C-alpha cells in the first residue's frame, strides 16, 4: 500500500481565491483522496459593478486573501490533540495556466514562497485538465474518457488518455459557454456572474417561448460558436426594452423566465450537437463522458446530457466552479510533473492555452 501524503492546492487563475488541504496516495490511484479542508473567497461582489472580472482588482484581492485563508485552513484542521501546520505539507499544487496573468502570479508566488520556506516540491497545474480530473475526487472513471470542459473562459471537447495526456478535439471559436451566460445576463441586467441566476430563473420558464440561433448548426465540425446567440439576445432586448431587469422584482416576471429558459436551452443544444460530432469523429462512442467546469453546475445542461448520452459523469457541483481541491487533486495524480526544491523556484505563470489549430482558447490577458 503506497503512502498517503498531504497536498496543498492553490487556485487564483481568475476571481476566486481558493485553497485546499487534501490527503491521498500519489499517482492516478483508485483510492479516493480525502478533502481535509477547502476554503474559498469569491470576489463576485467586487466585480459585479463592472459587469466582468477586472484583472487588477482580482490580483490585488488574491494578495490580500491568500495569507489569511492559509492561516484559517490550518486552524480548521487542527485540534487540541493534533496540529497541522505548513511544515506538514508534502506537496503543493498551484495553477500556472491558463488564466489572467496577474491573478495567476499571486498564487504562483505564494506557492514558491512556501516552497522556499519549507523546501517543498511543487506541481504547476493546468487549470483545464484539473477541472475534468476533479471527477476523481468522488467518482471512479477510467481512461480514456471523453471530456466536456465548460467554464467561464473555455468550452472544449477533449480526449483524456491519462492525467497528463489530453487531446483537444474541438470547442468554441469565440465565446465560451460561461461567457455566453455571463454576457447574456449582463444584457438582461442580472449582474455578474449570471450563469447560476439564469439557471434559477429558467426553472419557471418555457424553453420553447423564444427561438435563439444555434451557432454553426450546419457545419460538420465540432467547432462551437456562441457569439450569435448573444447578439440575438441583444436584438431581442433592443426590441423589447421591458425585458431589461432594473430590480430584483423585475427579474421575477414570466417573460424573463421564458427568455432565460430559451437562451439557456440554445447554449445547451449547441453543446450537445457539437459534442455528438466530436464523439463520432474521434470514435469515442464507447468511452465514459466527463463533464466539468463552472457551467457543468447548470441543472438544464445536466438533465439534457442525461437524456442524450448514456451515463455521463458530472463533476460534483462543489468541485465544478474554480476551487483549490481540483488543483490539489491534480497535483497528487501527476508524480511525473513534480518539481523538486530549489529547481522549482523557476516555476512561472502563463496566461494562455493553445488548442487545436493553435487558436488561442482563453479570454485572459497575455
Ligand atoms: O470554472 P469556472 O468557475 O471559472 C472558469 O474557469 O472560467 O466557471 C465560471 C463560469 C461562469 O461563467 C458562471 O456564470 C458559470 O461558470 N456558472 C454557471 C452556473 N454556475 C456557474 N453557468 C450556468 N449555470 C450554472 N448553474
Ligand atoms: Zn475554471
PDB file of N, CA and C and ligand atoms in Angstrom, residues 13-14 16 127 131 150-154 177-179 181-182 192-196 199 264 293-299 320-322 363, ligand 1:
ATOM      1  N   UNK A  13      -6.581  31.607 -10.577  1.00  0.00           N
ATOM      2  CA  UNK A  13      -6.458  31.934 -12.010  1.00  0.00           C
ATOM      3  C   UNK A  13      -7.399  33.044 -12.465  1.00  0.00           C
ATOM      4  N   UNK A  14      -8.491  33.260 -11.713  1.00  0.00           N
ATOM      5  CA  UNK A  14      -9.440  34.290 -12.137  1.00  0.00           C
ATOM      6  C   UNK A  14      -9.855  35.127 -10.923  1.00  0.00           C
ATOM      7  N   UNK A  16     -11.581  33.799  -8.033  1.00  0.00           N
ATOM      8  CA  UNK A  16     -11.799  33.061  -6.788  1.00  0.00           C
ATOM      9  C   UNK A  16     -10.451  32.719  -6.175  1.00  0.00           C
ATOM     10  N   UNK A 127      -5.071  24.364 -15.343  1.00  0.00           N
ATOM     11  CA  UNK A 127      -6.393  24.568 -14.754  1.00  0.00           C
ATOM     12  C   UNK A 127      -7.484  23.764 -15.494  1.00  0.00           C
ATOM     13  N   UNK A 131      -9.918  20.775 -13.985  1.00  0.00           N
ATOM     14  CA  UNK A 131     -11.393  20.819 -13.933  1.00  0.00           C
ATOM     15  C   UNK A 131     -11.973  19.430 -14.224  1.00  0.00           C
ATOM     16  N   UNK A 150     -16.622  22.966 -19.732  1.00  0.00           N
ATOM     17  CA  UNK A 150     -17.406  24.189 -19.971  1.00  0.00           C
ATOM     18  C   UNK A 150     -17.250  25.142 -18.790  1.00  0.00           C
ATOM     19  N   UNK A 151     -16.522  26.231 -19.040  1.00  0.00           N
ATOM     20  CA  UNK A 151     -16.281  27.174 -17.939  1.00  0.00           C
ATOM     21  C   UNK A 151     -16.506  28.596 -18.425  1.00  0.00           C
ATOM     22  N   UNK A 152     -16.087  29.557 -17.595  1.00  0.00           N
ATOM     23  CA  UNK A 152     -16.268  30.956 -17.975  1.00  0.00           C
ATOM     24  C   UNK A 152     -15.331  31.364 -19.107  1.00  0.00           C
ATOM     25  N   UNK A 153     -14.179  30.714 -19.193  1.00  0.00           N
ATOM     26  CA  UNK A 153     -13.196  31.094 -20.200  1.00  0.00           C
ATOM     27  C   UNK A 153     -13.025  30.089 -21.324  1.00  0.00           C
ATOM     28  N   UNK A 154     -13.533  28.863 -21.163  1.00  0.00           N
ATOM     29  CA  UNK A 154     -13.273  27.814 -22.148  1.00  0.00           C
ATOM     30  C   UNK A 154     -14.486  26.927 -22.388  1.00  0.00           C
ATOM     31  N   UNK A 177     -19.011  28.914 -23.156  1.00  0.00           N
ATOM     32  CA  UNK A 177     -20.399  28.758 -22.696  1.00  0.00           C
ATOM     33  C   UNK A 177     -20.676  29.671 -21.495  1.00  0.00           C
ATOM     34  N   UNK A 178     -19.728  29.715 -20.549  1.00  0.00           N
ATOM     35  CA  UNK A 178     -19.917  30.561 -19.362  1.00  0.00           C
ATOM     36  C   UNK A 178     -19.982  32.032 -19.736  1.00  0.00           C
ATOM     37  N   UNK A 179     -19.179  32.394 -20.737  1.00  0.00           N
ATOM     38  CA  UNK A 179     -19.198  33.788 -21.213  1.00  0.00           C
ATOM     39  C   UNK A 179     -20.559  34.110 -21.824  1.00  0.00           C
ATOM     40  N   UNK A 181     -23.391  32.806 -20.952  1.00  0.00           N
ATOM     41  CA  UNK A 181     -24.297  33.024 -19.811  1.00  0.00           C
ATOM     42  C   UNK A 181     -24.039  34.403 -19.188  1.00  0.00           C
ATOM     43  N   UNK A 182     -22.765  34.716 -18.959  1.00  0.00           N
ATOM     44  CA  UNK A 182     -22.446  35.957 -18.241  1.00  0.00           C
ATOM     45  C   UNK A 182     -22.780  37.205 -19.064  1.00  0.00           C
ATOM     46  N   UNK A 192     -23.153  40.093 -12.520  1.00  0.00           N
ATOM     47  CA  UNK A 192     -22.067  39.170 -12.858  1.00  0.00           C
ATOM     48  C   UNK A 192     -21.702  38.332 -11.645  1.00  0.00           C
ATOM     49  N   UNK A 193     -21.395  37.035 -11.783  1.00  0.00           N
ATOM     50  CA  UNK A 193     -21.616  36.214 -12.969  1.00  0.00           C
ATOM     51  C   UNK A 193     -23.074  35.810 -13.032  1.00  0.00           C
ATOM     52  N   UNK A 194     -23.572  35.446 -14.211  1.00  0.00           N
ATOM     53  CA  UNK A 194     -25.018  35.288 -14.354  1.00  0.00           C
ATOM     54  C   UNK A 194     -25.473  33.844 -14.573  1.00  0.00           C
ATOM     55  N   UNK A 195     -24.524  32.913 -14.721  1.00  0.00           N
ATOM     56  CA  UNK A 195     -24.914  31.537 -15.041  1.00  0.00           C
ATOM     57  C   UNK A 195     -25.904  30.954 -14.041  1.00  0.00           C
ATOM     58  N   UNK A 196     -25.552  31.071 -12.778  1.00  0.00           N
ATOM     59  CA  UNK A 196     -26.406  30.478 -11.727  1.00  0.00           C
ATOM     60  C   UNK A 196     -27.778  31.159 -11.674  1.00  0.00           C
ATOM     61  N   UNK A 199     -29.885  30.019 -14.584  1.00  0.00           N
ATOM     62  CA  UNK A 199     -30.295  28.644 -14.258  1.00  0.00           C
ATOM     63  C   UNK A 199     -31.538  28.667 -13.351  1.00  0.00           C
ATOM     64  N   UNK A 264     -30.810  29.616 -22.302  1.00  0.00           N
ATOM     65  CA  UNK A 264     -30.063  28.517 -21.685  1.00  0.00           C
ATOM     66  C   UNK A 264     -30.183  27.245 -22.529  1.00  0.00           C
ATOM     67  N   UNK A 293     -16.168  21.912 -15.079  1.00  0.00           N
ATOM     68  CA  UNK A 293     -16.098  23.376 -15.260  1.00  0.00           C
ATOM     69  C   UNK A 293     -17.355  24.005 -14.675  1.00  0.00           C
ATOM     70  N   UNK A 294     -17.306  25.328 -14.420  1.00  0.00           N
ATOM     71  CA  UNK A 294     -18.409  26.024 -13.739  1.00  0.00           C
ATOM     72  C   UNK A 294     -19.773  25.800 -14.359  1.00  0.00           C
ATOM     73  N   UNK A 295     -19.852  25.780 -15.696  1.00  0.00           N
ATOM     74  CA  UNK A 295     -21.153  25.651 -16.374  1.00  0.00           C
ATOM     75  C   UNK A 295     -21.736  24.239 -16.184  1.00  0.00           C
ATOM     76  N   UNK A 296     -20.886  23.288 -15.804  1.00  0.00           N
ATOM     77  CA  UNK A 296     -21.387  21.921 -15.554  1.00  0.00           C
ATOM     78  C   UNK A 296     -22.298  21.887 -14.325  1.00  0.00           C
ATOM     79  N   UNK A 297     -22.377  22.995 -13.570  1.00  0.00           N
ATOM     80  CA  UNK A 297     -23.350  23.090 -12.454  1.00  0.00           C
ATOM     81  C   UNK A 297     -24.764  23.247 -13.004  1.00  0.00           C
ATOM     82  N   UNK A 298     -24.894  23.657 -14.261  1.00  0.00           N
ATOM     83  CA  UNK A 298     -26.209  24.032 -14.785  1.00  0.00           C
ATOM     84  C   UNK A 298     -27.193  22.864 -14.784  1.00  0.00           C
ATOM     85  N   UNK A 299     -28.342  23.074 -14.177  1.00  0.00           N
ATOM     86  CA  UNK A 299     -29.284  21.957 -13.985  1.00  0.00           C
ATOM     87  C   UNK A 299     -29.900  21.499 -15.309  1.00  0.00           C
ATOM     88  N   UNK A 320     -17.042  21.959  -9.271  1.00  0.00           N
ATOM     89  CA  UNK A 320     -17.149  22.435 -10.666  1.00  0.00           C
ATOM     90  C   UNK A 320     -16.585  23.832 -10.844  1.00  0.00           C
ATOM     91  N   UNK A 321     -17.052  24.783 -10.029  1.00  0.00           N
ATOM     92  CA  UNK A 321     -16.510  26.144 -10.165  1.00  0.00           C
ATOM     93  C   UNK A 321     -15.098  26.140  -9.555  1.00  0.00           C
ATOM     94  N   UNK A 322     -14.311  27.140  -9.903  1.00  0.00           N
ATOM     95  CA  UNK A 322     -12.893  27.146  -9.533  1.00  0.00           C
ATOM     96  C   UNK A 322     -12.689  26.874  -8.049  1.00  0.00           C
ATOM     97  N   UNK A 363      -9.822  33.890 -22.696  1.00  0.00           N
ATOM     98  CA  UNK A 363     -10.148  35.303 -22.780  1.00  0.00           C
ATOM     99  C   UNK A 363      -9.270  36.111 -21.826  1.00  0.00           C
TER     100      UNK A 363
HETATM  101  O1  LIG B   1     -14.940  27.115 -13.970  1.00  0.00           O
HETATM  102  P1  LIG B   1     -15.326  28.467 -13.505  1.00  0.00           P
HETATM  103  O2  LIG B   1     -15.547  28.672 -12.032  1.00  0.00           O
HETATM  104  O3  LIG B   1     -14.297  29.554 -13.934  1.00  0.00           O
HETATM  105  C1  LIG B   1     -13.526  29.481 -15.105  1.00  0.00           C
HETATM  106  O4  LIG B   1     -12.587  28.658 -15.159  1.00  0.00           O
HETATM  107  O5  LIG B   1     -13.885  30.246 -16.035  1.00  0.00           O
HETATM  108  O6  LIG B   1     -16.639  28.862 -14.303  1.00  0.00           O
HETATM  109  C2  LIG B   1     -17.297  30.063 -14.063  1.00  0.00           C
HETATM  110  C3  LIG B   1     -18.470  30.125 -15.009  1.00  0.00           C
HETATM  111  C4  LIG B   1     -19.158  31.483 -15.022  1.00  0.00           C
HETATM  112  O7  LIG B   1     -19.293  31.891 -16.370  1.00  0.00           O
HETATM  113  C5  LIG B   1     -20.504  31.204 -14.388  1.00  0.00           C
HETATM  114  O8  LIG B   1     -21.542  32.040 -14.860  1.00  0.00           O
HETATM  115  C6  LIG B   1     -20.728  29.761 -14.790  1.00  0.00           C
HETATM  116  O9  LIG B   1     -19.462  29.167 -14.645  1.00  0.00           O
HETATM  117  N1  LIG B   1     -21.714  29.067 -13.944  1.00  0.00           N
HETATM  118  C7  LIG B   1     -22.883  28.600 -14.429  1.00  0.00           C
HETATM  119  C8  LIG B   1     -23.572  28.043 -13.327  1.00  0.00           C
HETATM  120  N2  LIG B   1     -22.795  28.186 -12.216  1.00  0.00           N
HETATM  121  C9  LIG B   1     -21.646  28.811 -12.622  1.00  0.00           C
HETATM  122  N3  LIG B   1     -23.403  28.621 -15.662  1.00  0.00           N
HETATM  123  C10 LIG B   1     -24.627  28.091 -15.841  1.00  0.00           C
HETATM  124  N4  LIG B   1     -25.359  27.558 -14.836  1.00  0.00           N
HETATM  125  C11 LIG B   1     -24.875  27.495 -13.573  1.00  0.00           C
HETATM  126  N5  LIG B   1     -25.611  26.955 -12.590  1.00  0.00           N
END
